[in-house]
CSV table of C-alpha atoms in Angstrom, one decimal:
chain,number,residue,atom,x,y,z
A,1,UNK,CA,106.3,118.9,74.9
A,2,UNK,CA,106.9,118.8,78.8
A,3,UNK,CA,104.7,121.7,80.0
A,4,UNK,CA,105.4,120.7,83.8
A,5,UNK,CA,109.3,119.7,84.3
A,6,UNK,CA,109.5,118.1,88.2
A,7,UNK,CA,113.1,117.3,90.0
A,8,UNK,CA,114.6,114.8,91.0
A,9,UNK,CA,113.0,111.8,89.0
A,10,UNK,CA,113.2,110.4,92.4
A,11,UNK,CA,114.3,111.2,96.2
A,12,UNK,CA,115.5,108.9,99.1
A,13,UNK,CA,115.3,110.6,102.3
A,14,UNK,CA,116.0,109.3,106.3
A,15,UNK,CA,113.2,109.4,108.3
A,16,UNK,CA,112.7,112.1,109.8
A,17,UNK,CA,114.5,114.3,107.5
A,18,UNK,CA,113.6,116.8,105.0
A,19,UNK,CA,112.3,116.2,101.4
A,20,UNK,CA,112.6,118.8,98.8
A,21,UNK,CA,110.8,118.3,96.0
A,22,UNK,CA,110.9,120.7,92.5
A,23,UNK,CA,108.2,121.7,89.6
A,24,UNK,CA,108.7,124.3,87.0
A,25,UNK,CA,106.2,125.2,84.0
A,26,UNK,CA,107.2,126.6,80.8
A,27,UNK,CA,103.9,127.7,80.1
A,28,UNK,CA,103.6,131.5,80.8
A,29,UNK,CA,100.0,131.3,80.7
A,30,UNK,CA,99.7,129.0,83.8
A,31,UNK,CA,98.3,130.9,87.2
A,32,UNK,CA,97.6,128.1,89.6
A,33,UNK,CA,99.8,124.8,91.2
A,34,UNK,CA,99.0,122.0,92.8
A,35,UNK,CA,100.8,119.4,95.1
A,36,UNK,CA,99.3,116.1,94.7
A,37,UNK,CA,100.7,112.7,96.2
A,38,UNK,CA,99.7,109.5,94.8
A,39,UNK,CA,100.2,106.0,96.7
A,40,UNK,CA,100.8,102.7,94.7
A,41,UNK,CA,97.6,102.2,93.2
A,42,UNK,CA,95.7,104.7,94.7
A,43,UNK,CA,94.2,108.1,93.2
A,44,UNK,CA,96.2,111.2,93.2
A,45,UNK,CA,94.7,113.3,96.3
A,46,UNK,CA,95.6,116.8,96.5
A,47,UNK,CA,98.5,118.1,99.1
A,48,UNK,CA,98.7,121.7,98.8
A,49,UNK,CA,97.9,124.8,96.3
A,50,UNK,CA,99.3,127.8,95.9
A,51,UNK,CA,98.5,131.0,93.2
A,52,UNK,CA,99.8,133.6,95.1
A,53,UNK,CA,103.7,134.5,95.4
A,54,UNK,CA,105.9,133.5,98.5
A,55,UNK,CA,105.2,130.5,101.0
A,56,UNK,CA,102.4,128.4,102.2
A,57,UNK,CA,102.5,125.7,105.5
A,58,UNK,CA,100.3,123.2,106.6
A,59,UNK,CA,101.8,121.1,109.1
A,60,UNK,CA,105.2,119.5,107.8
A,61,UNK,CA,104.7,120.4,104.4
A,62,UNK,CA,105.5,123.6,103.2
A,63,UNK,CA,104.9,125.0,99.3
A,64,UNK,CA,107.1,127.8,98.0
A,65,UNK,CA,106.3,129.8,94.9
A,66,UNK,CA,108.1,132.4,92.5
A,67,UNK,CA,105.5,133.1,90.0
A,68,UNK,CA,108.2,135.1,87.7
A,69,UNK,CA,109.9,132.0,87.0
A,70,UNK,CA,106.9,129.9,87.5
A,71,UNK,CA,108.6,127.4,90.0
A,72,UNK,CA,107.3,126.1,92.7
A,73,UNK,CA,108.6,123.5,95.5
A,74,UNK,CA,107.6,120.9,98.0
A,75,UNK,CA,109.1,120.7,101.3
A,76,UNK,CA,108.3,117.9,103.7
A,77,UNK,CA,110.1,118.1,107.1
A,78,UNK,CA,110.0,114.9,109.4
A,79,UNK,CA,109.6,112.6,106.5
A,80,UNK,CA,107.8,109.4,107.7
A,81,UNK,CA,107.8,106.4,105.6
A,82,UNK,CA,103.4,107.0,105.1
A,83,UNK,CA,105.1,110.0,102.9
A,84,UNK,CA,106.8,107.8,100.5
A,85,UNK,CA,104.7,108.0,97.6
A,86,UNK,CA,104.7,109.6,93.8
A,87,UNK,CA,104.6,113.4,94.3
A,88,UNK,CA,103.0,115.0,91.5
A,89,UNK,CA,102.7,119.2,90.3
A,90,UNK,CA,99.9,119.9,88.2
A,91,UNK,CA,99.3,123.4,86.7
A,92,UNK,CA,96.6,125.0,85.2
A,93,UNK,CA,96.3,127.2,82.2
A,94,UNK,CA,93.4,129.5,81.2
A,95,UNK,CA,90.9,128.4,84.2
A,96,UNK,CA,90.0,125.3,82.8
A,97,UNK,CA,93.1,123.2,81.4
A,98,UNK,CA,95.1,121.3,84.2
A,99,UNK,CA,98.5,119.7,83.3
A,100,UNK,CA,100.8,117.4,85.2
A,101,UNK,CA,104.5,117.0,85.3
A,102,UNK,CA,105.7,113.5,85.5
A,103,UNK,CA,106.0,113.2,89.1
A,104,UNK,CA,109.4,112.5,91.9
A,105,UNK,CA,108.6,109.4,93.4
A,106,UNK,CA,109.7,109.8,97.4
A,107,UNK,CA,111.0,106.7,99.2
A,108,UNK,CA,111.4,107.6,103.0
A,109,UNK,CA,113.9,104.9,104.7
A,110,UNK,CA,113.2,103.8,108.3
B,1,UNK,CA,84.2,115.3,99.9
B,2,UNK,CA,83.9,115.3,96.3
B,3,UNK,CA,82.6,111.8,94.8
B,4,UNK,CA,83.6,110.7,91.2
B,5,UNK,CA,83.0,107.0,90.4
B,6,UNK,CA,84.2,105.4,87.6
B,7,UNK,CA,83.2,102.5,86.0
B,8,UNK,CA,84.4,99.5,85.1
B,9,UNK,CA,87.8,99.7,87.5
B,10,UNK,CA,89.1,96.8,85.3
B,11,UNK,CA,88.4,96.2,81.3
B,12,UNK,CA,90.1,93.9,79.3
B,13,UNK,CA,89.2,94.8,76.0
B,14,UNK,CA,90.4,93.1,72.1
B,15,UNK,CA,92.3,94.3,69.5
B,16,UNK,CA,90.3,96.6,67.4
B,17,UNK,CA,87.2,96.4,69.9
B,18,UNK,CA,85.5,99.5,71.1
B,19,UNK,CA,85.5,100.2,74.6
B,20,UNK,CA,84.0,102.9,76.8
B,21,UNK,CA,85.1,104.2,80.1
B,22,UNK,CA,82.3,105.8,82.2
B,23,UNK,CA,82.6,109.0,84.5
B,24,UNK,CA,80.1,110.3,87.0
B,25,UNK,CA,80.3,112.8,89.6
B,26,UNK,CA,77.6,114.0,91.8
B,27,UNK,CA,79.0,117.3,92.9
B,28,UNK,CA,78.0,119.8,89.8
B,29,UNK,CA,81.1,120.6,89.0
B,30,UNK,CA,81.5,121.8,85.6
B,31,UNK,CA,84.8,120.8,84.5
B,32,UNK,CA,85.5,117.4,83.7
B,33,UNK,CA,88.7,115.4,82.4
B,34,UNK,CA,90.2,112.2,81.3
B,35,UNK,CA,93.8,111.1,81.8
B,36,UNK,CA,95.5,108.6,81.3
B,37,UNK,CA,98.6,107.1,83.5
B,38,UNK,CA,101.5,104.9,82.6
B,39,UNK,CA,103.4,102.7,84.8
B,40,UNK,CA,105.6,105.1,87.1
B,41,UNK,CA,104.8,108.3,85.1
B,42,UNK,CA,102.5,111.3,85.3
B,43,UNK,CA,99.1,112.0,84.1
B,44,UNK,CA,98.4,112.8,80.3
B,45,UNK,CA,95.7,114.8,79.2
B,46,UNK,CA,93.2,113.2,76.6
B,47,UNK,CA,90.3,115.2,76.6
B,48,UNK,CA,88.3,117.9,79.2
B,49,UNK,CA,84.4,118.9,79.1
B,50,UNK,CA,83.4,123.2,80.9
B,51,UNK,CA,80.2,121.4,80.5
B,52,UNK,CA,77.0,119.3,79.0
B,53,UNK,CA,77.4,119.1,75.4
B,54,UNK,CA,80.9,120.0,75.7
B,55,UNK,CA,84.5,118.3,75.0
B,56,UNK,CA,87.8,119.4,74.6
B,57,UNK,CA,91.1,118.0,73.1
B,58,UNK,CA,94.0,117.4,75.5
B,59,UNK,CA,97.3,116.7,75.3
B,60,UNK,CA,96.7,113.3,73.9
B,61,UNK,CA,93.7,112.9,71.6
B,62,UNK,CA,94.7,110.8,69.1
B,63,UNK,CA,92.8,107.4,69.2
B,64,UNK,CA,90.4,108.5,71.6
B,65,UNK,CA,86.3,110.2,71.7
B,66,UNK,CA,85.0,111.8,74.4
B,67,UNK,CA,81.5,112.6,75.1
B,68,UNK,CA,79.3,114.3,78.1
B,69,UNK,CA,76.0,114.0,77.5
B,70,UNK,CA,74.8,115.4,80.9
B,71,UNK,CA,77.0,117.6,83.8
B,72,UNK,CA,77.1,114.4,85.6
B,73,UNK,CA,78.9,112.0,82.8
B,74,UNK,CA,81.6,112.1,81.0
B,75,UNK,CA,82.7,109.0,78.8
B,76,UNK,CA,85.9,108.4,77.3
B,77,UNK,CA,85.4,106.2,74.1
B,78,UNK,CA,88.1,104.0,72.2
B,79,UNK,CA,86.4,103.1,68.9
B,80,UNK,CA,89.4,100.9,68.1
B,81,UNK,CA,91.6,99.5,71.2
B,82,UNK,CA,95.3,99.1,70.6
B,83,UNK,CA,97.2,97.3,72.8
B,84,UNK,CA,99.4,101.2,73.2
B,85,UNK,CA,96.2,102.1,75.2
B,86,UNK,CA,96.7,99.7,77.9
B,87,UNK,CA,96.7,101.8,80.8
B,88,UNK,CA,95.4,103.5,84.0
B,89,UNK,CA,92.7,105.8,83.2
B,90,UNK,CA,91.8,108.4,85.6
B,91,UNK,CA,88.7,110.6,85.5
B,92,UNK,CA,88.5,113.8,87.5
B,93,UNK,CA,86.0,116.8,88.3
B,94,UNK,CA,86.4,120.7,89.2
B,95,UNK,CA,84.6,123.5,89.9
B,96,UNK,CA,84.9,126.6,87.7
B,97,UNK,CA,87.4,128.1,89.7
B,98,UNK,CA,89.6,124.8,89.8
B,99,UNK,CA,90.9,125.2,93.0
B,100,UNK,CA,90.7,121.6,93.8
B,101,UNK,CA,90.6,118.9,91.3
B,102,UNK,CA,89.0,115.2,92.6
B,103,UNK,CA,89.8,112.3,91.0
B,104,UNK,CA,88.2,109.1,90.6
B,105,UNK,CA,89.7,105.3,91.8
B,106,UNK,CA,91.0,105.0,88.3
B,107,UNK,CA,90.5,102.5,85.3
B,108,UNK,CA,92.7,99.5,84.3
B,109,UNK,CA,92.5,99.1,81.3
B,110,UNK,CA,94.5,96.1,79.3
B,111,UNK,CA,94.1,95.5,75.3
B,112,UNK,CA,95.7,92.3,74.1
């Protein structure tokens, strides 16, 4: 089963506009997301994390998370077409195991 | 940053032939893991290492050995290749604490 459910499958977005990207984990055991984007045939390379409840920024992307419903979000403002990419949430569970959802693959439109 | 190499980047392997995917990383991180990645999809788990002489089943075990012989390597061994196995394998490295994950370039791996 689906530990890591992301939304939407996949997101076309202007550039310059905002992406808003989804991950939830059914898991209740799971204390720790990631945000990792992944260009066509490249390794996944890690975007943001965040353990602790509430909102994280780093430049245009911001990372939300509600650890009572164990959802998380990715927000990209002033999307450039270097974003569009596979975005992918990984969890992990008991310190050690690390889980991905299936990703939203972002296509940002000159 | 965090180096893991993995070799070979490309393996075309035979029906029922054994291959083996190798995994080193020169950072002495503890945790290792194998995953394997399907055309547009997300990375499965197969197996995970906390260690030398450790390994751990995944998600997605079935068909698949794993074996870490030293904190540096970690293999991923298919004793009999099926052509449902062609795939992009990706091996990645943690510390204890997890809080990032590096991954290597990734393996292609195609069994006719």
């Amino acid at each position: 089963q689906q530990k890591v459910q992301q939304s939407p499958e996949s997101l076309i977005v202007p550039e310059g506009g905002m992406a808003s990207l989804n991950c939830t984990s059914s898991d209740r055991n799971v204390d720790y997301f990631w945000w990792y984007r992944q260009h066509s045939g490249k390794s996944p390379k890690m975007l943001m994390s965040i353990f602790s409840n509430g909102e994280k920024e780093e430049g245009r992307f911001t990372v939300h998370l509600n650890k009572a419903s164990l959802h998380t979000s990715l927000h990209i403002r002033d999307s450039q077409p270097s974003d569009s990419a596979l975005y992918l949430c990984a969890a992990r569970r008991n310190n050690n195991r690390i889980f991905f959802g299936d990703g939203t693959q972002l296509v940002v439109k000159p | 940053e965090a180096a893991v190499t993995q070799s070979p980047r490309n393996k075309v392997a035979v029906t029922g032939g054994k291959v083996t995917l190798s995994c080193n990383q020169t950072n002495n991180h503890n945790n290792m893991y194998w995953y394997r990645q399907d055309t547009g999809h997300g990375l499965r788990l197969i197996h995970y290492s906390y260690g030398a002489g450790s390994t751990e089943k995944g998600d997605i075990p079935d068909g698949y050995k794993a074996s870490r012989p030293s904190q540096e390597n970690f293999s991923l061994i298919l004793e009999l290749a099926t052509p449902s196995q062609t795939s992009v394998y990706f091996c990645a490295s943690g510390t204890d604490s997890n809080t990032e994950v590096f991954f290597g370039k990734g393996t292609r791996l195609t069994v006719v």
